[in-house]
């Protein structure tokens, strides 16, 4: 299994086979409606990233196992941990995908499900309002404990269900989650303390119904995931203009001529959001491109990154490629790099000029 998608596309096979690859944040963490960037990025990098790293470590251990000689208690332990880590990875990805505004805009707090999903919610719960009341009450009932509130499509039951989950491995058999709300304390404590109910209400005011609706159509087989809805806004649409964090990690370990030159692009207003960078990267403002472009080699690959891999790196890569440079944008930016456990060094702005 080589798992990563804009929901169903497989990435280039330049990383270890079997690696479960990081999914980028699709929400803009600095512009959410009452959920802080600190909370969302910590959750994504540490809890989601931690589960992803754990899953890949467990899968590597399983791949090297001598099954005939391994004691059953060890197999039980590894397979149990694999199930928990995989459930955590998948549910966190659905959680983060389910939040955010449209394009470059923050969530309004007033978005409603698209027509197809709204009709399904009416059919199965009586109305969108009745679904919302049941879902939020179910989520709030998990306050003080932990788990997930999930909206899932069950083929067998022939309907959408609000599913209660006590942990990452708790799911309705055969059902496809289309919306997942994280009720572990790490999902809200930084912003809301112990006020889990306030967090539930705020999370519901940040839903990206367009993506949730797309997931519903995927679940019932009426759509594929091969579209830009599941790419960070402003990221290059063509795969050859993007590089994953895992691919970059491998490429940086390669010999000199294949090793990418690292370019860190950051808007002046975003500098206060930054603490670190990739070792060896040159940090520049996008607006000063005419100054720093002369330093870039034409005979080397160039990996360009920004904070989350939205339009800051996407626009820079489009311009560099237009001018004939072999530039690719890091999918998910330095945030995804953190999530896979990539090394960084303290921020160096010594060559940075604003424009
Ligand atoms: Fe979480």
Short mmCIF file of C-alpha atoms and ligand atoms in Angstrom, two decimals:
data_model
loop_
_atom_site.label_atom_id
_atom_site.label_comp_id
_atom_site.label_asym_id
_atom_site.label_seq_id
_atom_site.Cartn_x
_atom_site.Cartn_y
_atom_site.Cartn_z
CA UNK A 1 0.00 0.00 0.00
CA UNK A 2 1.39 3.37 -0.98
CA UNK A 3 -1.08 5.70 0.57
CA UNK A 4 -1.52 9.36 -0.14
CA UNK A 5 -3.95 11.11 -2.27
CA UNK A 6 -5.61 14.10 -3.34
CA UNK A 7 -8.14 11.48 -2.51
CA UNK A 8 -7.36 8.79 -5.03
CA UNK A 9 -4.21 9.68 -6.94
CA UNK A 10 -1.04 7.82 -6.09
CA UNK A 11 2.11 9.91 -5.81
CA UNK A 12 5.36 9.19 -7.65
CA UNK A 13 7.04 6.09 -6.24
CA UNK A 14 10.26 7.72 -5.08
CA UNK A 15 9.76 6.99 -1.39
CA UNK A 16 9.95 3.64 0.36
CA UNK A 17 7.17 1.29 -0.84
CA UNK A 18 4.49 1.00 1.79
CA UNK A 19 5.06 4.46 3.24
CA UNK A 20 1.82 6.09 4.30
CA UNK A 21 2.39 9.65 3.14
CA UNK A 22 1.36 12.82 4.90
CA UNK A 23 -1.70 14.70 3.69
CA UNK A 24 -1.39 18.48 3.59
CA UNK A 25 -3.59 20.80 5.60
CA UNK A 26 -6.35 22.11 3.34
CA UNK A 27 -7.58 24.65 5.89
CA UNK A 28 -5.75 27.96 6.40
CA UNK A 29 -4.84 27.69 10.08
CA UNK A 30 -4.25 31.42 10.58
CA UNK A 31 -7.70 32.39 9.34
CA UNK A 32 -10.07 30.03 11.05
CA UNK A 33 -13.20 31.13 12.79
CA UNK A 34 -12.43 30.99 16.53
CA UNK A 35 -9.91 28.12 16.34
CA UNK A 36 -6.32 29.31 16.78
CA UNK A 37 -3.44 28.59 14.46
CA UNK A 38 -1.42 27.41 17.46
CA UNK A 39 -4.05 24.80 18.31
CA UNK A 40 -4.57 23.57 14.75
CA UNK A 41 -0.91 23.40 13.77
CA UNK A 42 0.11 21.71 17.02
CA UNK A 43 -2.68 19.19 16.53
CA UNK A 44 -1.70 18.54 12.92
CA UNK A 45 2.06 18.35 13.44
CA UNK A 46 2.18 16.56 16.78
CA UNK A 47 -0.93 14.40 17.05
CA UNK A 48 -1.67 13.65 13.40
CA UNK A 49 2.03 13.65 12.49
CA UNK A 50 2.81 11.52 15.53
CA UNK A 51 0.21 8.93 14.52
CA UNK A 52 1.55 8.92 10.95
CA UNK A 53 5.15 8.42 12.08
CA UNK A 54 4.07 5.69 14.51
CA UNK A 55 2.07 3.94 11.78
CA UNK A 56 5.03 3.94 9.40
CA UNK A 57 7.36 2.67 12.13
CA UNK A 58 4.94 -0.16 12.97
CA UNK A 59 4.48 -1.05 9.30
CA UNK A 60 8.25 -1.16 8.82
CA UNK A 61 8.54 -3.46 11.83
CA UNK A 62 5.76 -5.70 10.47
CA UNK A 63 7.39 -5.82 7.03
CA UNK A 64 10.55 -7.28 8.55
CA UNK A 65 8.80 -9.75 10.84
CA UNK A 66 9.53 -13.46 10.74
CA UNK A 67 5.88 -14.41 11.12
CA UNK A 68 6.55 -18.11 11.76
CA UNK A 69 8.85 -17.38 14.70
CA UNK A 70 7.25 -14.32 16.22
CA UNK A 71 5.36 -15.00 19.45
CA UNK A 72 1.63 -14.33 19.26
CA UNK A 73 1.76 -11.71 22.02
CA UNK A 74 4.14 -9.65 19.86
CA UNK A 75 1.94 -10.05 16.77
CA UNK A 76 -1.12 -9.07 18.81
CA UNK A 77 0.67 -6.00 20.15
CA UNK A 78 1.94 -4.81 16.77
CA UNK A 79 -1.34 -5.44 14.93
CA UNK A 80 -3.33 -3.70 17.68
CA UNK A 81 -1.02 -0.66 17.56
CA UNK A 82 -1.14 -0.64 13.75
CA UNK A 83 -4.95 -0.58 13.82
CA UNK A 84 -5.02 2.26 16.35
CA UNK A 85 -2.40 4.33 14.51
CA UNK A 86 -4.07 3.79 11.11
CA UNK A 87 -7.46 4.77 12.54
CA UNK A 88 -5.94 7.89 14.06
CA UNK A 89 -4.25 8.88 10.78
CA UNK A 90 -7.39 8.37 8.68
CA UNK A 91 -9.79 10.07 11.10
CA UNK A 92 -7.44 13.04 11.60
CA UNK A 93 -7.19 13.48 7.83
CA UNK A 94 -10.98 13.50 7.51
CA UNK A 95 -11.18 15.90 10.47
CA UNK A 96 -8.74 18.43 9.00
CA UNK A 97 -10.21 18.07 5.50
CA UNK A 98 -13.66 18.79 6.96
CA UNK A 99 -12.64 22.23 8.25
CA UNK A 100 -11.78 25.48 6.49
CA UNK A 101 -13.04 28.22 4.24
CA UNK A 102 -13.37 28.35 0.49
CA UNK A 103 -10.37 29.23 -1.63
CA UNK A 104 -8.56 32.04 0.09
CA UNK A 105 -11.50 32.99 2.29
CA UNK A 106 -11.93 32.13 5.97
CA UNK A 107 -14.95 30.08 7.08
CA UNK A 108 -18.05 32.20 7.52
CA UNK A 109 -19.73 30.12 10.20
CA UNK A 110 -22.86 30.11 8.06
CA UNK A 111 -22.07 27.53 5.39
CA UNK A 112 -24.63 24.82 4.69
CA UNK A 113 -24.29 21.38 3.07
CA UNK A 114 -24.45 21.23 -0.73
CA UNK A 115 -27.76 20.11 -2.21
CA UNK A 116 -27.00 16.39 -2.60
CA UNK A 117 -25.78 15.98 0.96
CA UNK A 118 -28.52 18.22 2.38
CA UNK A 119 -31.15 16.00 0.75
CA UNK A 120 -29.47 12.89 2.19
CA UNK A 121 -29.40 14.44 5.68
CA UNK A 122 -33.09 15.35 5.34
CA UNK A 123 -33.91 11.84 4.18
CA UNK A 124 -32.02 10.17 7.03
CA UNK A 125 -32.49 12.59 9.94
CA UNK A 126 -35.62 14.58 9.02
CA UNK A 127 -33.76 17.83 8.38
CA UNK A 128 -30.25 19.29 8.34
CA UNK A 129 -31.10 20.97 11.66
CA UNK A 130 -32.16 17.66 13.21
CA UNK A 131 -28.93 16.04 12.01
CA UNK A 132 -26.90 18.93 13.45
CA UNK A 133 -28.69 18.73 16.84
CA UNK A 134 -28.06 14.99 17.07
CA UNK A 135 -24.44 15.22 15.94
CA UNK A 136 -23.47 18.06 18.28
CA UNK A 137 -25.22 16.45 21.25
CA UNK A 138 -23.45 13.17 20.54
CA UNK A 139 -20.09 14.98 20.31
CA UNK A 140 -20.69 16.91 23.51
CA UNK A 141 -21.58 13.66 25.29
CA UNK A 142 -17.92 12.66 24.77
CA UNK A 143 -16.76 15.72 26.76
CA UNK A 144 -14.54 14.78 29.64
CA UNK A 145 -13.56 11.57 27.88
CA UNK A 146 -12.19 11.10 24.40
CA UNK A 147 -13.16 9.71 21.04
CA UNK A 148 -14.68 10.81 17.77
CA UNK A 149 -18.06 12.00 16.57
CA UNK A 150 -18.43 10.70 13.02
CA UNK A 151 -20.92 11.16 10.22
CA UNK A 152 -20.62 8.07 8.05
CA UNK A 153 -22.30 6.51 5.04
CA UNK A 154 -23.34 2.90 5.63
CA UNK A 155 -23.96 0.95 2.46
CA UNK A 156 -25.54 -1.91 4.44
CA UNK A 157 -27.89 0.31 6.43
CA UNK A 158 -28.55 2.39 3.32
CA UNK A 159 -28.21 5.68 5.13
CA UNK A 160 -26.01 8.25 6.77
CA UNK A 161 -25.40 7.57 10.44
CA UNK A 162 -24.06 9.60 13.34
CA UNK A 163 -21.53 7.24 14.78
CA UNK A 164 -20.07 7.43 18.29
CA UNK A 165 -16.47 6.24 18.60
CA UNK A 166 -14.66 5.71 21.88
CA UNK A 167 -11.23 5.63 20.21
CA UNK A 168 -9.37 5.66 16.89
CA UNK A 169 -10.15 1.99 16.21
CA UNK A 170 -13.87 2.17 16.88
CA UNK A 171 -15.90 2.21 13.68
CA UNK A 172 -19.17 0.95 12.24
CA UNK A 173 -18.20 -2.03 10.09
CA UNK A 174 -18.14 -1.23 6.39
CA UNK A 175 -19.17 2.40 6.84
CA UNK A 176 -17.30 5.30 5.20
CA UNK A 177 -16.74 8.34 7.44
CA UNK A 178 -17.39 11.62 5.61
CA UNK A 179 -17.03 13.96 8.60
CA UNK A 180 -15.07 13.31 11.79
CA UNK A 181 -14.90 15.54 14.84
CA UNK A 182 -11.95 14.94 17.15
CA UNK A 183 -13.09 14.81 20.78
CA UNK A 184 -9.69 14.10 22.31
CA UNK A 185 -8.64 16.84 24.70
CA UNK A 186 -5.63 17.75 22.53
CA UNK A 187 -8.11 18.92 19.87
CA UNK A 188 -9.37 21.81 22.00
CA UNK A 189 -7.56 22.25 25.31
CA UNK A 190 -5.19 25.01 24.11
CA UNK A 191 -8.11 27.24 23.09
CA UNK A 192 -11.02 26.09 25.20
CA UNK A 193 -9.56 24.54 28.34
CA UNK A 194 -12.06 21.95 29.53
CA UNK A 195 -14.97 23.60 27.66
CA UNK A 196 -15.49 20.82 25.14
CA UNK A 197 -19.04 21.93 24.30
CA UNK A 198 -17.81 25.38 23.21
CA UNK A 199 -15.22 23.66 21.00
CA UNK A 200 -17.90 21.49 19.36
CA UNK A 201 -19.98 24.57 18.50
CA UNK A 202 -16.93 26.39 17.14
CA UNK A 203 -15.80 23.42 15.06
CA UNK A 204 -19.28 23.22 13.51
CA UNK A 205 -18.92 26.90 12.55
CA UNK A 206 -15.78 26.02 10.56
CA UNK A 207 -17.04 23.15 8.43
CA UNK A 208 -16.08 23.02 4.79
CA UNK A 209 -19.29 21.50 3.46
CA UNK A 210 -17.98 21.44 -0.09
CA UNK A 211 -15.35 18.85 0.82
CA UNK A 212 -17.70 16.95 3.15
CA UNK A 213 -20.24 16.84 0.32
CA UNK A 214 -17.54 15.59 -2.05
CA UNK A 215 -16.64 12.85 0.42
CA UNK A 216 -20.29 11.82 0.53
CA UNK A 217 -20.41 11.55 -3.27
CA UNK A 218 -17.18 9.52 -3.15
CA UNK A 219 -18.71 7.20 -0.53
CA UNK A 220 -21.78 6.52 -2.65
CA UNK A 221 -19.68 6.09 -5.80
CA UNK A 222 -20.82 9.21 -7.64
CA UNK A 223 -17.51 11.00 -7.74
CA UNK A 224 -13.75 10.45 -7.82
CA UNK A 225 -11.36 12.36 -5.63
CA UNK A 226 -9.14 13.54 -8.46
CA UNK A 227 -9.83 17.22 -8.17
CA UNK A 228 -8.38 20.39 -6.74
CA UNK A 229 -10.85 20.44 -3.88
CA UNK A 230 -8.44 18.11 -2.11
CA UNK A 231 -5.31 20.09 -2.93
CA UNK A 232 -4.14 23.08 -0.87
CA UNK A 233 -5.57 26.28 -2.38
CA UNK A 234 -3.04 27.82 -4.75
CA UNK A 235 -0.79 24.74 -4.96
CA UNK A 236 0.29 23.79 -8.49
CA UNK A 237 -2.42 21.69 -10.14
CA UNK A 238 0.09 19.63 -12.14
CA UNK A 239 1.74 16.86 -10.19
CA UNK A 240 5.16 17.39 -11.76
CA UNK A 241 5.22 20.87 -10.22
CA UNK A 242 4.78 19.45 -6.71
CA UNK A 243 7.05 17.47 -4.40
CA UNK A 244 5.91 15.61 -1.31
CA UNK A 245 7.66 15.95 2.03
CA UNK A 246 8.69 12.28 1.80
CA UNK A 247 10.14 12.71 -1.69
CA UNK A 248 12.03 15.80 -0.58
CA UNK A 249 13.49 13.97 2.38
CA UNK A 250 14.81 11.24 0.07
CA UNK A 251 16.06 13.79 -2.47
CA UNK A 252 17.97 15.74 0.18
CA UNK A 253 19.83 12.56 1.08
CA UNK A 254 20.94 12.03 -2.52
CA UNK A 255 24.18 13.02 -4.22
CA UNK A 256 25.00 16.59 -5.09
CA UNK A 257 23.61 17.08 -8.60
CA UNK A 258 20.22 15.55 -7.80
CA UNK A 259 19.95 17.27 -4.46
CA UNK A 260 17.41 20.09 -4.70
CA UNK A 261 18.27 23.68 -3.94
CA UNK A 262 15.93 24.81 -1.15
CA UNK A 263 14.01 28.04 -1.45
CA UNK A 264 11.91 29.30 1.47
CA UNK A 265 9.40 31.93 0.34
CA UNK A 266 7.61 33.94 2.99
CA UNK A 267 5.45 37.06 2.91
CA UNK A 268 6.71 39.84 5.22
CA UNK A 269 3.49 39.69 7.22
CA UNK A 270 4.01 35.95 7.84
CA UNK A 271 7.53 36.25 9.29
CA UNK A 272 6.21 36.43 12.88
CA UNK A 273 4.56 33.04 12.28
CA UNK A 274 7.92 31.44 11.53
CA UNK A 275 10.43 29.92 13.93
CA UNK A 276 12.49 27.56 11.81
CA UNK A 277 13.46 26.53 8.31
CA UNK A 278 15.04 23.66 6.41
CA UNK A 279 18.81 23.49 6.75
CA UNK A 280 20.52 25.15 3.80
CA UNK A 281 17.41 26.97 2.54
CA UNK A 282 17.59 30.55 1.32
CA UNK A 283 14.69 32.62 2.60
CA UNK A 284 13.19 35.30 0.37
CA UNK A 285 10.11 37.46 -0.05
CA UNK A 286 8.04 36.58 -3.12
CA UNK A 287 7.90 40.26 -4.12
CA UNK A 288 11.72 40.43 -4.35
CA UNK A 289 11.85 37.63 -6.93
CA UNK A 290 13.61 39.79 -9.51
CA UNK A 291 16.52 40.17 -7.07
CA UNK A 292 16.95 36.62 -5.83
CA UNK A 293 16.07 34.69 -8.98
CA UNK A 294 19.55 35.41 -10.40
CA UNK A 295 21.09 33.28 -7.64
CA UNK A 296 19.13 30.18 -8.62
CA UNK A 297 20.83 27.50 -10.72
CA UNK A 298 19.20 26.38 -13.96
CA UNK A 299 20.78 22.94 -13.87
CA UNK A 300 19.50 21.81 -10.48
CA UNK A 301 16.04 20.92 -9.16
CA UNK A 302 14.62 23.60 -6.88
CA UNK A 303 12.26 22.78 -4.03
CA UNK A 304 10.18 25.77 -2.97
CA UNK A 305 8.27 25.83 0.27
CA UNK A 306 6.19 28.19 2.36
CA UNK A 307 4.27 27.65 5.60
CA UNK A 308 1.49 25.33 4.44
CA UNK A 309 2.03 25.05 0.68
CA UNK A 310 -0.78 27.34 -0.45
CA UNK A 311 -0.41 30.09 -3.05
CA UNK A 312 2.81 31.65 -1.69
CA UNK A 313 4.94 28.73 -2.88
CA UNK A 314 2.43 27.84 -5.62
CA UNK A 315 2.72 31.26 -7.27
CA UNK A 316 6.52 31.33 -6.93
CA UNK A 317 6.81 27.89 -8.53
CA UNK A 318 4.51 28.89 -11.40
CA UNK A 319 6.72 31.92 -12.10
CA UNK A 320 9.98 29.97 -11.84
CA UNK A 321 8.69 27.25 -14.14
CA UNK A 322 7.48 29.89 -16.60
CA UNK A 323 11.07 31.17 -16.68
CA UNK A 324 12.46 27.69 -17.32
CA UNK A 325 13.58 26.65 -13.84
CA UNK A 326 13.00 23.09 -12.61
CA UNK A 327 11.03 24.19 -9.56
CA UNK A 328 8.56 22.18 -7.49
CA UNK A 329 6.40 23.26 -4.56
CA UNK A 330 6.56 21.30 -1.31
CA UNK A 331 3.06 19.90 -0.73
CA UNK A 332 1.84 21.06 2.66
CA UNK A 333 4.87 23.31 3.18
CA UNK A 334 7.08 23.24 6.24
CA UNK A 335 4.01 22.24 8.28
CA UNK A 336 3.83 18.89 6.47
CA UNK A 337 7.63 18.63 6.78
CA UNK A 338 7.27 18.97 10.56
CA UNK A 339 4.51 16.35 10.55
CA UNK A 340 6.78 13.70 9.00
CA UNK A 341 9.47 14.53 11.57
CA UNK A 342 11.72 16.41 9.14
CA UNK A 343 14.68 18.21 10.70
CA UNK A 344 14.85 22.02 10.77
CA UNK A 345 17.21 24.74 11.95
CA UNK A 346 16.38 28.10 13.58
CA UNK A 347 15.04 30.77 11.23
CA UNK A 348 17.68 32.77 9.35
CA UNK A 349 16.41 35.96 7.74
CA UNK A 350 19.86 37.44 7.06
CA UNK A 351 19.39 37.58 3.27
CA UNK A 352 15.67 38.37 3.41
CA UNK A 353 14.56 41.63 1.87
CA UNK A 354 10.91 42.60 1.84
CA UNK A 355 10.59 43.71 -1.78
FE1 LIG B 1 -6.50 14.55 17.42
#
